Tab-separated table of C-alpha atoms (C1' of nucleotides) in Angstrom:
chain	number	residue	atom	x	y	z
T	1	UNK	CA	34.233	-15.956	-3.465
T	2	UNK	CA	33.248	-15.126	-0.172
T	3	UNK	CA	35.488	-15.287	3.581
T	4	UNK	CA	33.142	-17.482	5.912
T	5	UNK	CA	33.784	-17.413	9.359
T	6	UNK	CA	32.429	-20.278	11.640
T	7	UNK	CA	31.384	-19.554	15.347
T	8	UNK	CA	29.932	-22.586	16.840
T	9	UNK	CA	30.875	-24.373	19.942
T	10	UNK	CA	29.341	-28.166	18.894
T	11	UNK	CA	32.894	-29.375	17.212
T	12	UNK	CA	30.447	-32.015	15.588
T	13	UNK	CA	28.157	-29.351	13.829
T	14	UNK	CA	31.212	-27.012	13.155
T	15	UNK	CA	33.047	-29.916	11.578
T	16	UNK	CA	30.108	-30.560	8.958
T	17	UNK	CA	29.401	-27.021	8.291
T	18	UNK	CA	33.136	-26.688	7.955
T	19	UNK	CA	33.588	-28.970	5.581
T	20	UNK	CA	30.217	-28.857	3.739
T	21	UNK	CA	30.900	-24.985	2.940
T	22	UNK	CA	34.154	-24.908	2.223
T	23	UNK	CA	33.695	-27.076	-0.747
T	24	UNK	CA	31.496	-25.052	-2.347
T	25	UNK	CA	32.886	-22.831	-4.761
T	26	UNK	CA	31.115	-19.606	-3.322
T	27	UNK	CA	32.762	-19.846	-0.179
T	28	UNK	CA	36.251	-20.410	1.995
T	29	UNK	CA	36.319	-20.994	5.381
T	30	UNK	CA	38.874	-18.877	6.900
T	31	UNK	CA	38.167	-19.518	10.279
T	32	UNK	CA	36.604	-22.270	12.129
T	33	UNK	CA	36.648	-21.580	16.433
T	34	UNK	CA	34.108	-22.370	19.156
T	35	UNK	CA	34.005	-19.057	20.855
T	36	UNK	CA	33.858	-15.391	20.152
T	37	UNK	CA	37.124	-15.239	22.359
T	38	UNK	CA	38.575	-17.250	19.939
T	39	UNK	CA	37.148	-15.783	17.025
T	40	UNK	CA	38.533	-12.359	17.916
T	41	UNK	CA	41.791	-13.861	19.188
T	42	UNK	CA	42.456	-15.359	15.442
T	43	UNK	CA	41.009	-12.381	13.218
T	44	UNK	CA	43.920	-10.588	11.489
T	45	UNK	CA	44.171	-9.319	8.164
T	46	UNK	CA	44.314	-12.073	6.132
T	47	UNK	CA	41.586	-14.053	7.319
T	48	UNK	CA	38.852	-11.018	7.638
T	49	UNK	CA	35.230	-12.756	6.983
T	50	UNK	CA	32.905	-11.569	4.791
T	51	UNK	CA	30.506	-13.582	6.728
T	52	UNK	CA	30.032	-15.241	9.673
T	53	UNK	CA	27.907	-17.912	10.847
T	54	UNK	CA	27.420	-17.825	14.442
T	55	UNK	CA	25.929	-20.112	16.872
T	56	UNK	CA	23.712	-17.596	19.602
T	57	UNK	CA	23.710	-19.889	22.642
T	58	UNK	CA	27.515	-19.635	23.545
T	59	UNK	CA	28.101	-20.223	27.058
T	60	UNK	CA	27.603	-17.444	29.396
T	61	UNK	CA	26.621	-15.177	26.515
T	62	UNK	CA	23.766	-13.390	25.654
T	63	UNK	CA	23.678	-13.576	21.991
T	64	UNK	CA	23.173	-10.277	21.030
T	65	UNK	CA	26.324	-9.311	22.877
T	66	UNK	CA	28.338	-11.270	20.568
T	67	UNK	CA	26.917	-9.663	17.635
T	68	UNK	CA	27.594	-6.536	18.900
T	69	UNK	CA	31.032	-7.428	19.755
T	70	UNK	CA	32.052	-8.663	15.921
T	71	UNK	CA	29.767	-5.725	14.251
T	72	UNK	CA	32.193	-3.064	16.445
T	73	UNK	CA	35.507	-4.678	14.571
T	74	UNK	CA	33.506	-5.790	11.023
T	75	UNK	CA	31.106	-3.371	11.115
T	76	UNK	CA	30.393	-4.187	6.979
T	77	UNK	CA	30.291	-7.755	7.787
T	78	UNK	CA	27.213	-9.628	8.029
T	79	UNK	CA	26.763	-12.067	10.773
T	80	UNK	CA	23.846	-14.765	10.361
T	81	UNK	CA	22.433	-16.332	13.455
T	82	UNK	CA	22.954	-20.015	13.616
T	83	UNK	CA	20.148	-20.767	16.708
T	84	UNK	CA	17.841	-23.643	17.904
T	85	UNK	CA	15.783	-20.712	19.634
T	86	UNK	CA	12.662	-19.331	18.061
T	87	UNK	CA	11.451	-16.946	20.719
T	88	UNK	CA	10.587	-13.896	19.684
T	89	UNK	CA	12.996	-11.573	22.267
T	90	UNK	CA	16.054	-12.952	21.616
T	91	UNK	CA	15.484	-12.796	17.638
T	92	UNK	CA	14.703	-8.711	17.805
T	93	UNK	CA	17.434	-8.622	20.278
T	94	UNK	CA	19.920	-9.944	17.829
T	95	UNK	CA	18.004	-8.311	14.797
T	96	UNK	CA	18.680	-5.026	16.634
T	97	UNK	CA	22.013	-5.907	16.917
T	98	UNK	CA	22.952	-5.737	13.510
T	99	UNK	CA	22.207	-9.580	12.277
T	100	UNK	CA	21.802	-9.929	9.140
T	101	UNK	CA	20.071	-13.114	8.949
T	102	UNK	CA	18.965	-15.843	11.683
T	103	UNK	CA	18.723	-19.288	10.576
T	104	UNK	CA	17.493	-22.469	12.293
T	105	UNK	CA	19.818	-25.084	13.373
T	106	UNK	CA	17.942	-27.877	11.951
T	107	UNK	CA	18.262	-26.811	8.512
T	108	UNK	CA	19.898	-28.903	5.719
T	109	UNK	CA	22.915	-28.498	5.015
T	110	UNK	CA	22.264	-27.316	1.218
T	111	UNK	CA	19.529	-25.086	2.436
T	112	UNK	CA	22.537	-22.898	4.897
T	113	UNK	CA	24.166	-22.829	1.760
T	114	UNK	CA	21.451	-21.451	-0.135
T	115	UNK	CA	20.501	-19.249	2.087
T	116	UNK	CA	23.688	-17.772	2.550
T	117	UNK	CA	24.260	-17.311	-1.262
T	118	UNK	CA	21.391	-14.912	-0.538
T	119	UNK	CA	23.655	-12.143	1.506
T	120	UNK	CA	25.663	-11.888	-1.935
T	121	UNK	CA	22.225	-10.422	-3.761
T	122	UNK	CA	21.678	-8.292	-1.172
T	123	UNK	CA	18.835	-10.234	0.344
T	124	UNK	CA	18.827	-11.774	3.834
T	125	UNK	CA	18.570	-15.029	4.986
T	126	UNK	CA	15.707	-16.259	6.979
T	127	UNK	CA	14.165	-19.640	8.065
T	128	UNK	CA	10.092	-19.153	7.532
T	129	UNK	CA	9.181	-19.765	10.774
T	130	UNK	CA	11.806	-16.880	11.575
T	131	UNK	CA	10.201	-14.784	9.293
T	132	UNK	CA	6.459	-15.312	10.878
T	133	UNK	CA	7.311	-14.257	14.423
T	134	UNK	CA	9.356	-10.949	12.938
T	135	UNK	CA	5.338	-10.569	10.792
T	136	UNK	CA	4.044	-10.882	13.768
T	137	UNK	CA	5.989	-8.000	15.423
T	138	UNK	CA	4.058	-5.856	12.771
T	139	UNK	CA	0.562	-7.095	13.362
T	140	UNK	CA	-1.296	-5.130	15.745
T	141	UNK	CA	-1.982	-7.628	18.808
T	142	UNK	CA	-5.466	-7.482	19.598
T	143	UNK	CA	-8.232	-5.766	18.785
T	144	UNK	CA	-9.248	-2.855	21.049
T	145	UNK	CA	-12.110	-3.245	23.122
T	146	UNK	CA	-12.742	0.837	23.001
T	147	UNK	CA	-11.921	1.645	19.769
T	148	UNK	CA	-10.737	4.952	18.984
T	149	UNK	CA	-12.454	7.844	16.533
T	150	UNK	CA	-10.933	9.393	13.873
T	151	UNK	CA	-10.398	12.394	15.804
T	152	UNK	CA	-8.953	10.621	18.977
T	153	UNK	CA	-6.813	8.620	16.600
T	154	UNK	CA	-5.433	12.038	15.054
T	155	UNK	CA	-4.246	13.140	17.880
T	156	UNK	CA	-2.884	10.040	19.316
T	157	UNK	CA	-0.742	10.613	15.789
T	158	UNK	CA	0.213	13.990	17.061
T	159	UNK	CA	1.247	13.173	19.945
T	160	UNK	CA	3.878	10.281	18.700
T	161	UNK	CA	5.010	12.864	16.395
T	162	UNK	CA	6.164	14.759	19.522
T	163	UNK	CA	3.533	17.517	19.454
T	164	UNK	CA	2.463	19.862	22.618
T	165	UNK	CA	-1.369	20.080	23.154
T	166	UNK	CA	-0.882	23.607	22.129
T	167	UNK	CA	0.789	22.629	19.108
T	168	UNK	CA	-2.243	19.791	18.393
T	169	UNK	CA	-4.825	22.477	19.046
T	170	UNK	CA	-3.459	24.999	16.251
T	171	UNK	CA	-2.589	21.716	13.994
T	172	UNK	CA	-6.448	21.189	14.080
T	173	UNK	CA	-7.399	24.349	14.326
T	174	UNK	CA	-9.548	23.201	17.841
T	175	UNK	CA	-9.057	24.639	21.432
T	176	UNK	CA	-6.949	23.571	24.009
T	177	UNK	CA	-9.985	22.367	26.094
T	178	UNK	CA	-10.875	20.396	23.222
T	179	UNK	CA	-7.381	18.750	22.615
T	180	UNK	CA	-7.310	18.437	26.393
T	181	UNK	CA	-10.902	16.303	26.281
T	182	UNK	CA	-10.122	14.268	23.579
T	183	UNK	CA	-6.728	13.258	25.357
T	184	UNK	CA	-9.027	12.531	28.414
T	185	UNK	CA	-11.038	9.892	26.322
T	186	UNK	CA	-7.952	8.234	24.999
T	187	UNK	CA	-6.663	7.800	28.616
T	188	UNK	CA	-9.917	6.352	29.479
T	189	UNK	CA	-9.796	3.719	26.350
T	190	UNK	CA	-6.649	2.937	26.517
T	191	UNK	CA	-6.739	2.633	30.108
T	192	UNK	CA	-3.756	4.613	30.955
T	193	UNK	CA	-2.900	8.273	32.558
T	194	UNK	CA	0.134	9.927	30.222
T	195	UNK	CA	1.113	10.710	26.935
T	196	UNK	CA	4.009	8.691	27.090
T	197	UNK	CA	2.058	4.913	27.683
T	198	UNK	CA	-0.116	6.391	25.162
T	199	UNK	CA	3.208	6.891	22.397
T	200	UNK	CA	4.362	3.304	23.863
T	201	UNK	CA	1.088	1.072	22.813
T	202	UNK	CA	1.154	3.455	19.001
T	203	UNK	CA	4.587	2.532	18.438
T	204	UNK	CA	3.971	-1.365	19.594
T	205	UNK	CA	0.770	-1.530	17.940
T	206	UNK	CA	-1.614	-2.094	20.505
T	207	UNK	CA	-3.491	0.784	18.781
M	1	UNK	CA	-4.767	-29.691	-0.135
M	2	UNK	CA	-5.446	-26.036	0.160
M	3	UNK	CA	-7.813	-23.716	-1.204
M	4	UNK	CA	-5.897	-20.746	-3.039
M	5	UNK	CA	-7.737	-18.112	-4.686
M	6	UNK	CA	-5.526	-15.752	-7.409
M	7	UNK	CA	-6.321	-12.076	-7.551
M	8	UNK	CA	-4.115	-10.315	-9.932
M	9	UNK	CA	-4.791	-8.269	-13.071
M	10	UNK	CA	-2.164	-9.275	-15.563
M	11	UNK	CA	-4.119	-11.875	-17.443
M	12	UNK	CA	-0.508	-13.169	-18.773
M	13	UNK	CA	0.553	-13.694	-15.360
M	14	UNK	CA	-2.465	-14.780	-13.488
M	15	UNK	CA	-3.199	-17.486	-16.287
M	16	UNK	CA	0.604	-18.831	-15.718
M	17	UNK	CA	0.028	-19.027	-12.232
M	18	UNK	CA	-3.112	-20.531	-12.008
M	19	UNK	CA	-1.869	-23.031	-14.206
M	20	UNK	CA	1.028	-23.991	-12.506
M	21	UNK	CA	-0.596	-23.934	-9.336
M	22	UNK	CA	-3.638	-25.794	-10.057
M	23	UNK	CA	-1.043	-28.836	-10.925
M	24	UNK	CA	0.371	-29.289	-7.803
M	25	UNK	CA	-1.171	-31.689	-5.665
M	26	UNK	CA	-0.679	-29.804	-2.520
M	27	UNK	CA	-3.012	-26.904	-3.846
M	28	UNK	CA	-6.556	-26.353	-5.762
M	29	UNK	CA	-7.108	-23.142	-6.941
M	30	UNK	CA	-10.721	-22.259	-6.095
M	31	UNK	CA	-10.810	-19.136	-7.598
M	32	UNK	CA	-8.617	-16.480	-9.861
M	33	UNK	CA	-9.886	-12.943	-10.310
M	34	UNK	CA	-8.301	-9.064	-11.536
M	35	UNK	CA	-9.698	-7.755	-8.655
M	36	UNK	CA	-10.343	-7.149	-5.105
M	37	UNK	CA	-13.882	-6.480	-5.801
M	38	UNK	CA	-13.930	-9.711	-8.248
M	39	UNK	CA	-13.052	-11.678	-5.499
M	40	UNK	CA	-15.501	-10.337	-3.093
M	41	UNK	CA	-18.307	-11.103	-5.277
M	42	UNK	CA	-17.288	-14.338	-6.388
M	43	UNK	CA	-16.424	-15.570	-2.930
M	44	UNK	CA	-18.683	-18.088	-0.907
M	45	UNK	CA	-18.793	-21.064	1.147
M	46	UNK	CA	-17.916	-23.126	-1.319
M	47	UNK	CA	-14.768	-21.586	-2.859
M	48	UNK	CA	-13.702	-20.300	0.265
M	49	UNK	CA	-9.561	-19.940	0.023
M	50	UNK	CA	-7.070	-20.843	2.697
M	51	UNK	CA	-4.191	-18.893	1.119
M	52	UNK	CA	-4.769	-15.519	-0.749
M	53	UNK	CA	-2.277	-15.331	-3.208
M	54	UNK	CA	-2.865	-11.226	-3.982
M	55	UNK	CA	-1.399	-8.431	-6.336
M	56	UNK	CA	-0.453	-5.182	-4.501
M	57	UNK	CA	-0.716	-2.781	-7.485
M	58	UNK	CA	-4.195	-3.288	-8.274
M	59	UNK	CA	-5.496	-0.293	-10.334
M	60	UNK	CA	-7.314	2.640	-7.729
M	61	UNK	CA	-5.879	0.892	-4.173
M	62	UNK	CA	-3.424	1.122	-1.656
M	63	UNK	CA	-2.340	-2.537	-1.446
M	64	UNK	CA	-2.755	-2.865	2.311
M	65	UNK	CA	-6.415	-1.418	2.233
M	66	UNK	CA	-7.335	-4.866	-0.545
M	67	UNK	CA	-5.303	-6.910	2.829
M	68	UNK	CA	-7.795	-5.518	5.277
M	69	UNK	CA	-10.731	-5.928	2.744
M	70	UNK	CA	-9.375	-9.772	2.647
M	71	UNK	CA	-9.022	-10.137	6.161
M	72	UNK	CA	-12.381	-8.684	7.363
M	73	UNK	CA	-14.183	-11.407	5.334
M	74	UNK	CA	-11.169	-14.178	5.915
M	75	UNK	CA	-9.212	-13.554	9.141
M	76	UNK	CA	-8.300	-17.229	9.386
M	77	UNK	CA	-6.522	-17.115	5.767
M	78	UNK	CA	-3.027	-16.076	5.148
M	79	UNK	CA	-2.848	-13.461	2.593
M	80	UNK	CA	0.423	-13.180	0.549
M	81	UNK	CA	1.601	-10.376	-1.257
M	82	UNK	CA	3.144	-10.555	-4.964
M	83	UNK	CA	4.563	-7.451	-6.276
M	84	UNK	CA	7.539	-5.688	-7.675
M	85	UNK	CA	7.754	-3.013	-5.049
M	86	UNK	CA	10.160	-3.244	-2.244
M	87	UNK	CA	10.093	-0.171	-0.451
M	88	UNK	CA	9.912	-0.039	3.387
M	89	UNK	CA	6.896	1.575	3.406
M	90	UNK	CA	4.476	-0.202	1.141
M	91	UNK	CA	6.397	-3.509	2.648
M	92	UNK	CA	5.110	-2.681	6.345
M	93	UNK	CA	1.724	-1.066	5.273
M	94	UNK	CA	1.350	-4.589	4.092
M	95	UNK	CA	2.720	-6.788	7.289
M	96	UNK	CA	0.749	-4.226	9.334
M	97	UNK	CA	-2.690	-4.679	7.611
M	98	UNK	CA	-2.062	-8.481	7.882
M	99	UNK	CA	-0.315	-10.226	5.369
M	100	UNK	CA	0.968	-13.189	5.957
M	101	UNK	CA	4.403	-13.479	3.198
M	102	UNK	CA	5.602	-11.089	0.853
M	103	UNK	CA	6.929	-12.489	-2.773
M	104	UNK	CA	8.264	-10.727	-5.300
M	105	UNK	CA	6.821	-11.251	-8.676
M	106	UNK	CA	10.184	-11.821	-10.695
M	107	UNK	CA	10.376	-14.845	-8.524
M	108	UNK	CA	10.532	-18.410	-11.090
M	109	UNK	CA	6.894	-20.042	-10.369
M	110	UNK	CA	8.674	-23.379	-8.696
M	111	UNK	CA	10.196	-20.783	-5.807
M	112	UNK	CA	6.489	-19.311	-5.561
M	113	UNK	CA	5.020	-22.779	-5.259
M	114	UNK	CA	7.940	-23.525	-2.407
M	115	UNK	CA	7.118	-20.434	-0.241
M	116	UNK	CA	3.540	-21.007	-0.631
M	117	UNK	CA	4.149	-24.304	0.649
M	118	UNK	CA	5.668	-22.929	3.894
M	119	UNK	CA	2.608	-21.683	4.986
M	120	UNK	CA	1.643	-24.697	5.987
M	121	UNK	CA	4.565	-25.359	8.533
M	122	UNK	CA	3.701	-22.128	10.036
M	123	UNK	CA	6.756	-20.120	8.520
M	124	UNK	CA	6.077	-16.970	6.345
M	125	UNK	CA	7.151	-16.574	2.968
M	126	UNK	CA	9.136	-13.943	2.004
M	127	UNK	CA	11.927	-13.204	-0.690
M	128	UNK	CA	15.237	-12.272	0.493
M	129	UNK	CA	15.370	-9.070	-0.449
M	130	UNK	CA	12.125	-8.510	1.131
M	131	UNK	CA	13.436	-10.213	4.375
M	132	UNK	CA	16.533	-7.578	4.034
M	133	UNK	CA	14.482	-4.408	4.307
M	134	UNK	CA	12.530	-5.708	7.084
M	135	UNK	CA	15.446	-6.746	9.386
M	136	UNK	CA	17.153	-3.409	8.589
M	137	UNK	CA	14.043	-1.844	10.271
M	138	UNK	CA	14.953	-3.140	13.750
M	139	UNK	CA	18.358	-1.927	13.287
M	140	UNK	CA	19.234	1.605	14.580
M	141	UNK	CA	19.246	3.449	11.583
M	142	UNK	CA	22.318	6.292	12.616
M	143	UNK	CA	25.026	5.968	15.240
M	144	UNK	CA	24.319	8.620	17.479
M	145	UNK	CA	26.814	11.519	17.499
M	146	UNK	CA	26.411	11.745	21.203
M	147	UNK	CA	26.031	8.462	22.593
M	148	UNK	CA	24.167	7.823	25.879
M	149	UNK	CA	25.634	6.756	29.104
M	150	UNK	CA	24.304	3.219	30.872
M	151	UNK	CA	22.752	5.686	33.328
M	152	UNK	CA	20.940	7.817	30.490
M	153	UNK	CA	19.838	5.005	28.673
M	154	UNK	CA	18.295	3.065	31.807
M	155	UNK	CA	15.966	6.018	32.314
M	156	UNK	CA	14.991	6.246	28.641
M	157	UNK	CA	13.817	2.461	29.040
M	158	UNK	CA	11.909	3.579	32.263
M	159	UNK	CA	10.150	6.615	30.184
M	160	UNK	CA	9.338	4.258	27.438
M	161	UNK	CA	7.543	1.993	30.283
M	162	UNK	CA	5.561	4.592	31.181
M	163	UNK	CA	7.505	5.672	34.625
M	164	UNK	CA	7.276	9.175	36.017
M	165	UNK	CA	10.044	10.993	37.233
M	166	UNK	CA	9.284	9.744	40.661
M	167	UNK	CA	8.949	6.240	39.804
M	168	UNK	CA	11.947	6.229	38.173
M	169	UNK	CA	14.158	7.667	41.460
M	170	UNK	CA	12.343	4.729	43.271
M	171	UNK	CA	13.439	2.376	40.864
M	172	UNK	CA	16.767	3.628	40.604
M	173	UNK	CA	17.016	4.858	44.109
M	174	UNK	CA	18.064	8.267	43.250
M	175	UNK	CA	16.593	11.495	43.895
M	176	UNK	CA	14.092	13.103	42.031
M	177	UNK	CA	16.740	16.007	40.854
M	178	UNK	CA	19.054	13.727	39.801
M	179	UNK	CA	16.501	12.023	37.210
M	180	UNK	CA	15.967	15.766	36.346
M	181	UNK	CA	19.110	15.992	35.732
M	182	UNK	CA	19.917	12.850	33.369
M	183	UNK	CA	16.725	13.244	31.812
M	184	UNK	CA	18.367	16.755	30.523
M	185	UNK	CA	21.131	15.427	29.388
M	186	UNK	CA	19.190	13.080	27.687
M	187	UNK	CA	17.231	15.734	25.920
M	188	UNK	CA	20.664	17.835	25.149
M	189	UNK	CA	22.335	14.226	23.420
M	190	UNK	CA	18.798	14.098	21.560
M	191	UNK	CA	18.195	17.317	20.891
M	192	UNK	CA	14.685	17.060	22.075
M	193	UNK	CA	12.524	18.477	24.913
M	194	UNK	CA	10.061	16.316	26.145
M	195	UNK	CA	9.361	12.871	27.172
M	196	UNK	CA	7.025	11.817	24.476
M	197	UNK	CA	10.126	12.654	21.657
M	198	UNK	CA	12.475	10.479	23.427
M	199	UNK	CA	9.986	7.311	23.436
M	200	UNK	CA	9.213	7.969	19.721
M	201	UNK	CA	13.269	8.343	18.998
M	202	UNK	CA	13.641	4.916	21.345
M	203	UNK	CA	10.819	3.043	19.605
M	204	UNK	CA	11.429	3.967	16.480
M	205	UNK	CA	14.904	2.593	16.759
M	206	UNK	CA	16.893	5.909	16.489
M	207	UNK	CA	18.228	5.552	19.726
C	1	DC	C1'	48.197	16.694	37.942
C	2	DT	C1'	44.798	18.838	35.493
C	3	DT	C1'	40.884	18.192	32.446
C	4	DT	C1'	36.845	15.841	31.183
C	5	DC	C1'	32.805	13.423	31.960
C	6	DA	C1'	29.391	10.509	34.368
C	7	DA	C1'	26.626	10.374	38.343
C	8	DT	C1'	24.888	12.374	42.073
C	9	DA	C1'	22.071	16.275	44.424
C	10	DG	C1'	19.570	20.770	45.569
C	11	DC	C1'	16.675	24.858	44.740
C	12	DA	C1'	13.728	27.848	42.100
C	13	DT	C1'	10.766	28.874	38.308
C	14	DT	C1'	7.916	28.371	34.333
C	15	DT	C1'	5.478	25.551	31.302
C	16	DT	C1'	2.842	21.585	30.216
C	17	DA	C1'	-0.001	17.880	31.328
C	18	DA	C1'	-3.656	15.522	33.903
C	19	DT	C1'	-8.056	15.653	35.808
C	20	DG	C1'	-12.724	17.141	37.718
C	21	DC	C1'	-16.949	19.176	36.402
C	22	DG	C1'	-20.172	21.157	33.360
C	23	DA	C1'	-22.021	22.361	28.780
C	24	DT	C1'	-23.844	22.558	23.637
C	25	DG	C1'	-24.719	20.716	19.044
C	26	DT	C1'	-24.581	16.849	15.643
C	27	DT	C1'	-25.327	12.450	13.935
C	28	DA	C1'	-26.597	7.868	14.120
C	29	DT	C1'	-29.306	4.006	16.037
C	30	DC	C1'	-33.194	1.784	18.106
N	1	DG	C1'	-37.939	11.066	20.256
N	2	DA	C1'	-34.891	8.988	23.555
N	3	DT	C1'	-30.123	7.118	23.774
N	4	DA	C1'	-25.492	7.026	22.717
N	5	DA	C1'	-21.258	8.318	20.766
N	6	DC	C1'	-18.620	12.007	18.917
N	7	DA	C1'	-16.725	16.635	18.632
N	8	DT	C1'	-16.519	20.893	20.412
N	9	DC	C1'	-15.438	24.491	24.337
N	10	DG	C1'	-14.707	26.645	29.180
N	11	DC	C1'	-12.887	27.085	33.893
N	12	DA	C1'	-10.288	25.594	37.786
N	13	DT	C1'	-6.985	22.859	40.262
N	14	DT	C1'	-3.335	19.797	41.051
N	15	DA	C1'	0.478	17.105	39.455
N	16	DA	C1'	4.321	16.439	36.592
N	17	DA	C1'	7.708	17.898	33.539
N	18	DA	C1'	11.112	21.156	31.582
N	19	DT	C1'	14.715	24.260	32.418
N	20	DG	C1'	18.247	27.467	34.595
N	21	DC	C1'	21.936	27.482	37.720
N	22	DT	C1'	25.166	25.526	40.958
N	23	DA	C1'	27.924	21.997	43.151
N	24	DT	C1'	30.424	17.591	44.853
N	25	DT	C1'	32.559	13.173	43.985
N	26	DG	C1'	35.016	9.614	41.520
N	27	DA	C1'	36.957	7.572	37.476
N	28	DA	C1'	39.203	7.817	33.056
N	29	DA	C1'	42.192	10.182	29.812
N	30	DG	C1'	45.699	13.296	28.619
DNA sequence: CTTTCAATAGCATTTTAATGCGATGTTATC
DNA sequence: GATAACATCGCATTAAAATGCTATTGAAAG
């Protein structure tokens, strides 16, 4: 039996969820407000969610914010993302935040619940079309034009991994002229003039 | 009705499939193979699949190198993974080389036949547990002992965009030695020393 | 009221990175 | 057998970054 905390400033939605959920066996509804104001306002002791279902569009809130703001008093709690936004920003904003789930407002009813019977197996709930645009993230964007060689990818490696030319040159056992002219053709395919844009488009996967 | 093609190498487990499968009426399985290299052969215009339902385990192969086989010849097809590892790194090896869902195998064939099914409203299918690992990835993985000031972390945004030191004082309208000087304490709070370390640390969500 | 810390700034120095130019040998491809 | 792409190396110069040291101001904490 699990606390379930309801964030959610439509009293029409919050009164279905609220009532829907707290009939199921699995779950009690210890709290039931419209704003994280009022959320923290109410928390005490006794009422301490295991979860809680929050709505991301509160007014004059980011979102993310308001994760960030419950995760700093129930750090072990996990907060799923009640949202009618797909976009891919606000989703990593919130992931990075310390979500642990982001669901779609138009879901079912029975589906919230089953997805949130997920948390309790340690798994995390996720509408599909959620879980494409976080896929996405992974997928390298677009082909390069230029395509790197092995070599030049190597080093672009190296360099991610925080290593000095000097250090590259004796990794490879090649000169510092040579590390130094490889770096100049990965400038010149990538279309940039640093190390650090270089370490940027790795890490993003635009290489 | 989509095409589905079965590569897998437990003949137990591929025959249940295929035979489940094959009965619904949203899919036809075209083809069902033990191997990557099976399923190269075999493939032509005829059988062509739109979903890839693949093992990850198969005998002598990394898992994400049979994805970007797959993809190469079908880049239009959504390849999903179905395997009983769920570590990080095979799981984003995977995403990375292009798959489209991730299942695990002890999942009851009428859940498999659901997530396949999501493919089709543009979601991703992926088990819970899966989804789990991959949102923890966003999240910052330590707190950090020394936390950044507003200031501090402003200019680490700017290096991970790429600014130089001088770009940055424009932006921020500072002087050039007082970017110096954040930037050190910045590398002190890190315990780094040099730009590229501190976009890696940033990107990599450790900051 | 002192101590601490963030933010600002300056100056000097050393190290690293970025770039221009030229060069040789290998391996594919046409 | 020319052409192109890759990998290697050298030298020189300029630009940027890293670091050492010092210092002022304001705000928060004790």
């Amino acid at each position: 039996m699990k606390n379930l905390a309801i964030i959610e400033d439509d009293e029409e939605l919050r009164g279905m969820l609220y009532k829907f959920l707290n009939h199921q066996d699995e779950f009690r509804c210890t709290m039931s407000v419209n704003s994280i104001e009022a959320f923290l306002k109410e928390l005490n002791e006794e009422n301490a969610p295991d979860i809680i279902l929050s709505d991301i569009g509160l007014p004059g809130r980011q979102g993310d914010e308001s994760i960030r703001m419950i995760k700093d008093k129930l750090p072990n709690s996990d907060v799923v993302m009640l949202t009618v936004h797909d976009d891919a920003e606000r989703i990593f904003k919130c992931l990075q935040g310390g979500a642990s789930g982001y669901l779609l407002k138009n879901s079912p009813l029975e589906e919230i619940k089953h997805y949130l019977s997920i948390l309790s197996i340690g798994g995390s709930p996720m509408s599909p079309r959620i879980a494409r645009k976080v896929i996405e993230y992974f997928q390298p964007k677009k082909k390069l034009e230029k395509p790197l060689s092995e070599r030049e990818y190597d080093i672009v490696l190296a360099l991610v991994e925080g290593l000095s030319y000097k250090m590259i040159a004796d990794k490879y056992d090649i000169s510092l002229d040579t590390v130094r002219q490889h770096i100049r053709n990965v400038y010149r395919k990538l279309n940039v003039n640093s190390k650090g844009e270089v370490i940027t488009k790795k890490l993003r996967g635009e290489i």
